[in-house]
Amino acid sequence: MPSLVVSLAGKPQATYAIGGQCTRIGRSTGNDIVLDSPTVSSTHAVLLLSGSRLTIEDLGSSNGTYLGSERIERADLVDGSTVSIGAYDLKLVADPKAMAYEPTLLVRSSDRPRKAYLRRMDEAHPGEAIELAKVVNTIGKPGECIVTFIRRGDEFAVQFAEGPTPLLNGSALGGLPVRLRPGDVLEMDTGRLQFLLEEPGGQTQAPDEMPTVGKAPPAPGPLSWLRRVFPRSPA
């Protein structure tokens, strides 16, 4: 099954499996692939799959669809083809073994989405935490390990982007998304992070208890934490 790797500013954001005959691309959340940018039209383009042939067709978008440097109305894609839509690049990967994890901007339940956090576990900043509030959250900076956390409903995956290879529960994390479970530990060159997920009733799922994390003004930089949380003293 072919896949599309969506990148922004050269950094992979998500990977989509192309399995249906028609895959819609655009800014509106009703599309199959949502590209959230004012440079992308609400219904920008469509992918048409017929057997092993994959074609992209522009739907009269304002800023156009480009294959390489050429603006196209309709074109066939092959393995490695890169399409530019607004600020995004979409690269076709025909490897049938490629794993896909599709983020979505839609909540699949009438309830509010469950909150998720990363808790820092190193001795220098014990309990410091960040809320994974976006559909795609990138942690790291150039020259260090960079990973991307992807949300789909109440499920999360983590994907290695660049830099020193991180470990997930002691195993090397590759370039494909891996689903996260509450309590999973990610080891980066900048420290250890534990994934925490809120229970439907409001409590946080984790092997041990975590204090409540409040909202705080975000500090600049991708590794700036939202709020410092101190563990409770032993009884």
Tab-separated table of C-alpha atoms in Angstrom:
chain	number	residue	atom	x	y	z
A	1	MET	CA	0.000	0.000	0.000
A	2	PRO	CA	1.494	3.376	-0.956
A	3	SER	CA	1.958	6.091	1.676
A	4	LEU	CA	2.386	9.851	1.674
A	5	VAL	CA	4.933	11.424	4.023
A	6	VAL	CA	3.823	14.981	4.838
A	7	SER	CA	6.614	17.413	5.749
A	8	LEU	CA	6.638	21.033	6.849
A	9	ALA	CA	9.840	23.100	6.610
A	10	GLY	CA	11.744	19.887	5.881
A	11	LYS	CA	10.479	18.076	9.004
A	12	PRO	CA	8.189	15.031	8.705
A	13	GLN	CA	4.805	15.697	10.316
A	14	ALA	CA	2.742	12.585	9.525
A	15	THR	CA	2.483	9.536	7.261
A	16	TYR	CA	-0.784	8.617	5.539
A	17	ALA	CA	-1.626	5.255	3.999
A	18	ILE	CA	-3.316	5.646	0.593
A	19	GLY	CA	-5.781	2.779	0.472
A	20	GLY	CA	-9.007	4.275	-0.901
A	21	GLN	CA	-9.806	5.110	-4.493
A	22	CYS	CA	-10.253	8.800	-3.627
A	23	THR	CA	-8.220	10.715	-1.002
A	24	ARG	CA	-9.111	14.382	-0.515
A	25	ILE	CA	-6.483	16.942	0.508
A	26	GLY	CA	-7.154	20.428	1.869
A	27	ARG	CA	-7.413	22.822	4.805
A	28	SER	CA	-10.959	21.856	5.804
A	29	THR	CA	-11.283	19.162	8.483
A	30	GLY	CA	-13.658	17.258	6.191
A	31	ASN	CA	-10.712	16.177	4.045
A	32	ASP	CA	-8.906	12.853	4.382
A	33	ILE	CA	-5.551	14.642	4.657
A	34	VAL	CA	-5.809	17.955	6.514
A	35	LEU	CA	-3.111	20.576	5.879
A	36	ASP	CA	-3.732	23.388	8.351
A	37	SER	CA	-2.303	26.442	6.604
A	38	PRO	CA	-3.786	29.570	4.987
A	39	THR	CA	-1.677	28.725	1.901
A	40	VAL	CA	-3.830	25.604	1.368
A	41	SER	CA	-7.346	25.827	-0.108
A	42	SER	CA	-10.292	24.294	1.738
A	43	THR	CA	-10.554	21.559	-0.912
A	44	HIS	CA	-7.177	21.752	-2.616
A	45	ALA	CA	-6.486	18.477	-4.435
A	46	VAL	CA	-7.474	14.827	-4.682
A	47	LEU	CA	-5.513	11.577	-5.012
A	48	LEU	CA	-7.034	8.947	-7.306
A	49	LEU	CA	-5.902	5.328	-6.905
A	50	SER	CA	-6.658	2.852	-9.712
A	51	GLY	CA	-4.869	-0.461	-9.306
A	52	SER	CA	-1.196	0.469	-8.899
A	53	ARG	CA	-1.631	3.853	-10.586
A	54	LEU	CA	-1.810	6.920	-8.342
A	55	THR	CA	-2.820	10.287	-9.795
A	56	ILE	CA	-3.098	13.703	-8.165
A	57	GLU	CA	-5.528	16.313	-9.466
A	58	ASP	CA	-5.721	19.968	-8.453
A	59	LEU	CA	-9.270	21.110	-7.619
A	60	GLY	CA	-8.927	24.704	-8.757
A	61	SER	CA	-6.881	25.789	-5.731
A	62	SER	CA	-5.753	29.401	-5.277
A	63	ASN	CA	-2.028	28.703	-4.835
A	64	GLY	CA	-1.755	25.650	-7.061
A	65	THR	CA	-0.333	22.141	-6.789
A	66	TYR	CA	3.281	21.550	-7.804
A	67	LEU	CA	5.146	18.428	-8.880
A	68	GLY	CA	8.745	19.430	-8.402
A	69	SER	CA	8.891	22.997	-9.713
A	70	GLU	CA	6.064	22.559	-12.235
A	71	ARG	CA	2.519	23.644	-11.493
A	72	ILE	CA	0.171	20.849	-12.537
A	73	GLU	CA	-3.540	20.288	-12.934
A	74	ARG	CA	-3.240	16.488	-13.055
A	75	ALA	CA	-0.229	14.158	-12.908
A	76	ASP	CA	0.661	10.541	-12.237
A	77	LEU	CA	2.907	9.882	-9.217
A	78	VAL	CA	5.683	7.313	-8.856
A	79	ASP	CA	7.762	6.180	-5.872
A	80	GLY	CA	9.682	9.220	-4.587
A	81	SER	CA	7.491	11.843	-6.295
A	82	THR	CA	7.209	15.007	-4.184
A	83	VAL	CA	4.150	17.230	-4.457
A	84	SER	CA	4.099	20.734	-2.960
A	85	ILE	CA	0.806	22.114	-1.622
A	86	GLY	CA	1.135	25.479	0.074
A	87	ALA	CA	3.867	25.229	2.714
A	88	TYR	CA	3.726	21.411	2.765
A	89	ASP	CA	5.654	18.762	0.826
A	90	LEU	CA	4.025	15.362	0.242
A	91	LYS	CA	6.357	12.526	-0.766
A	92	LEU	CA	5.050	9.244	-2.157
A	93	VAL	CA	6.535	6.101	-0.607
A	94	ALA	CA	5.583	2.906	-2.451
A	95	ASP	CA	7.207	0.555	0.080
A	96	PRO	CA	4.413	-1.858	1.120
A	97	LYS	CA	6.115	-2.341	4.493
A	98	ALA	CA	5.869	1.343	5.394
A	99	MET	CA	3.852	1.848	8.574
A	100	ALA	CA	1.277	4.613	8.569
A	101	TYR	CA	-0.217	6.531	11.457
A	102	GLU	CA	-2.878	9.054	10.560
A	103	PRO	CA	-3.407	12.058	12.826
A	104	THR	CA	-6.741	13.810	12.689
A	105	LEU	CA	-8.151	17.113	13.842
A	106	LEU	CA	-11.519	15.498	14.604
A	107	VAL	CA	-12.520	14.270	18.068
A	108	ARG	CA	-14.130	10.848	17.604
A	109	SER	CA	-16.335	11.150	20.677
A	110	SER	CA	-18.908	13.546	22.049
A	111	ASP	CA	-16.719	13.919	25.166
A	112	ARG	CA	-13.793	16.289	25.346
A	113	PRO	CA	-10.444	14.797	24.286
A	114	ARG	CA	-8.340	13.253	27.042
A	115	LYS	CA	-5.292	15.258	28.046
A	116	ALA	CA	-1.819	13.796	27.591
A	117	TYR	CA	1.507	14.855	29.093
A	118	LEU	CA	5.216	14.182	29.021
A	119	ARG	CA	6.828	14.127	32.469
A	120	ARG	CA	10.560	14.736	32.730
A	121	MET	CA	12.318	12.099	34.833
A	122	ASP	CA	15.915	13.351	35.072
A	123	GLU	CA	17.301	14.537	38.407
A	124	ALA	CA	17.874	18.116	37.267
A	125	HIS	CA	14.179	18.788	36.563
A	126	PRO	CA	12.102	16.114	38.355
A	127	GLY	CA	8.396	16.258	37.611
A	128	GLU	CA	8.619	19.010	35.001
A	129	ALA	CA	5.840	18.397	32.452
A	130	ILE	CA	4.468	19.472	29.087
A	131	GLU	CA	0.952	18.966	27.780
A	132	LEU	CA	0.602	17.419	24.325
A	133	ALA	CA	-2.188	19.783	23.315
A	134	LYS	CA	-1.768	19.808	19.528
A	135	VAL	CA	-2.444	17.195	16.860
A	136	VAL	CA	1.288	17.187	16.056
A	137	ASN	CA	3.830	18.161	18.758
A	138	THR	CA	7.540	18.395	17.972
A	139	ILE	CA	10.093	18.133	20.776
A	140	GLY	CA	13.770	18.990	20.255
A	141	LYS	CA	15.891	21.459	18.354
A	142	PRO	CA	18.555	21.332	15.603
A	143	GLY	CA	21.719	19.609	16.759
A	144	GLU	CA	19.821	17.513	19.322
A	145	CYS	CA	17.344	14.663	19.137
A	146	ILE	CA	14.017	15.684	17.557
A	147	VAL	CA	10.866	13.565	17.880
A	148	THR	CA	7.257	14.129	16.828
A	149	PHE	CA	4.180	13.126	18.839
A	150	ILE	CA	1.065	12.486	16.744
A	151	ARG	CA	-2.488	12.445	18.102
A	152	ARG	CA	-5.406	10.481	16.609
A	153	GLY	CA	-8.481	10.853	18.781
A	154	ASP	CA	-7.342	9.622	22.198
A	155	GLU	CA	-4.442	7.604	20.767
A	156	PHE	CA	-0.858	8.846	20.449
A	157	ALA	CA	2.213	7.784	18.512
A	158	VAL	CA	5.824	8.950	18.605
A	159	GLN	CA	8.137	9.229	15.591
A	160	PHE	CA	11.899	9.886	15.443
A	161	ALA	CA	12.735	12.803	13.124
A	162	GLU	CA	16.481	13.563	13.368
A	163	GLY	CA	19.555	13.723	15.596
A	164	PRO	CA	20.828	11.086	18.038
A	165	THR	CA	18.586	8.010	18.060
A	166	PRO	CA	16.218	7.955	21.062
A	167	LEU	CA	15.130	4.846	22.990
A	168	LEU	CA	11.526	3.904	23.720
A	169	ASN	CA	11.336	1.559	26.726
A	170	GLY	CA	14.971	0.626	26.086
A	171	SER	CA	14.628	-0.084	22.331
A	172	ALA	CA	15.843	2.183	19.539
A	173	LEU	CA	13.069	4.280	17.984
A	174	GLY	CA	13.067	4.245	14.184
A	175	GLY	CA	11.650	6.660	11.633
A	176	LEU	CA	8.152	5.140	11.633
A	177	PRO	CA	5.422	6.073	14.140
A	178	VAL	CA	5.043	3.805	17.181
A	179	ARG	CA	1.877	3.804	19.276
A	180	LEU	CA	2.321	4.962	22.865
A	181	ARG	CA	0.910	3.435	26.049
A	182	PRO	CA	0.611	5.236	29.406
A	183	GLY	CA	3.862	4.892	31.322
A	184	ASP	CA	6.098	4.458	28.256
A	185	VAL	CA	9.519	6.070	28.733
A	186	LEU	CA	11.369	7.889	25.958
A	187	GLU	CA	15.111	8.433	26.445
A	188	MET	CA	16.542	11.355	24.463
A	189	ASP	CA	19.965	12.967	24.579
A	190	THR	CA	18.369	15.789	26.590
A	191	GLY	CA	16.744	13.554	29.216
A	192	ARG	CA	14.070	10.942	29.935
A	193	LEU	CA	10.350	11.586	29.338
A	194	GLN	CA	7.386	9.516	30.546
A	195	PHE	CA	4.106	9.485	28.599
A	196	LEU	CA	0.973	10.060	30.720
A	197	LEU	CA	-2.674	9.902	29.578
A	198	GLU	CA	-5.699	11.220	31.429
A	199	GLU	CA	-8.401	8.704	32.404
A	200	PRO	CA	-11.932	9.381	31.034
A	201	GLY	CA	-12.912	10.501	34.556
A	202	GLY	CA	-10.102	13.057	34.715
A	203	GLN	CA	-7.320	11.158	36.535
A	204	THR	CA	-3.976	10.575	34.846
A	205	GLN	CA	-3.038	7.064	33.705
A	206	ALA	CA	0.477	6.196	34.828
A	207	PRO	CA	2.245	3.535	36.911
A	208	ASP	CA	2.728	6.081	39.685
A	209	GLU	CA	0.836	9.189	40.715
A	210	MET	CA	1.469	12.528	39.077
A	211	PRO	CA	0.383	15.892	40.481
A	212	THR	CA	-2.046	17.965	38.461
A	213	VAL	CA	-0.444	20.075	35.751
A	214	GLY	CA	-1.939	23.537	35.402
A	215	LYS	CA	-1.864	25.824	32.406
A	216	ALA	CA	1.013	28.271	32.144
A	217	PRO	CA	2.195	30.697	29.484
A	218	PRO	CA	4.478	28.793	27.082
A	219	ALA	CA	8.148	29.716	27.182
A	220	PRO	CA	10.030	30.194	23.893
A	221	GLY	CA	11.750	27.268	22.206
A	222	PRO	CA	10.605	23.691	21.484
A	223	LEU	CA	12.199	22.287	24.652
A	224	SER	CA	10.749	24.942	26.971
A	225	TRP	CA	8.347	23.336	29.411
A	226	LEU	CA	4.916	24.658	30.189
A	227	ARG	CA	5.040	24.268	33.940
A	228	ARG	CA	7.214	22.803	36.663
A	229	VAL	CA	5.456	20.156	38.786
A	230	PHE	CA	6.977	18.957	42.042
A	231	PRO	CA	6.331	15.348	43.149
A	232	ARG	CA	4.539	14.909	46.441
A	233	SER	CA	6.655	14.126	49.463
A	234	PRO	CA	6.421	10.536	50.739
A	235	ALA	CA	3.852	10.073	53.482
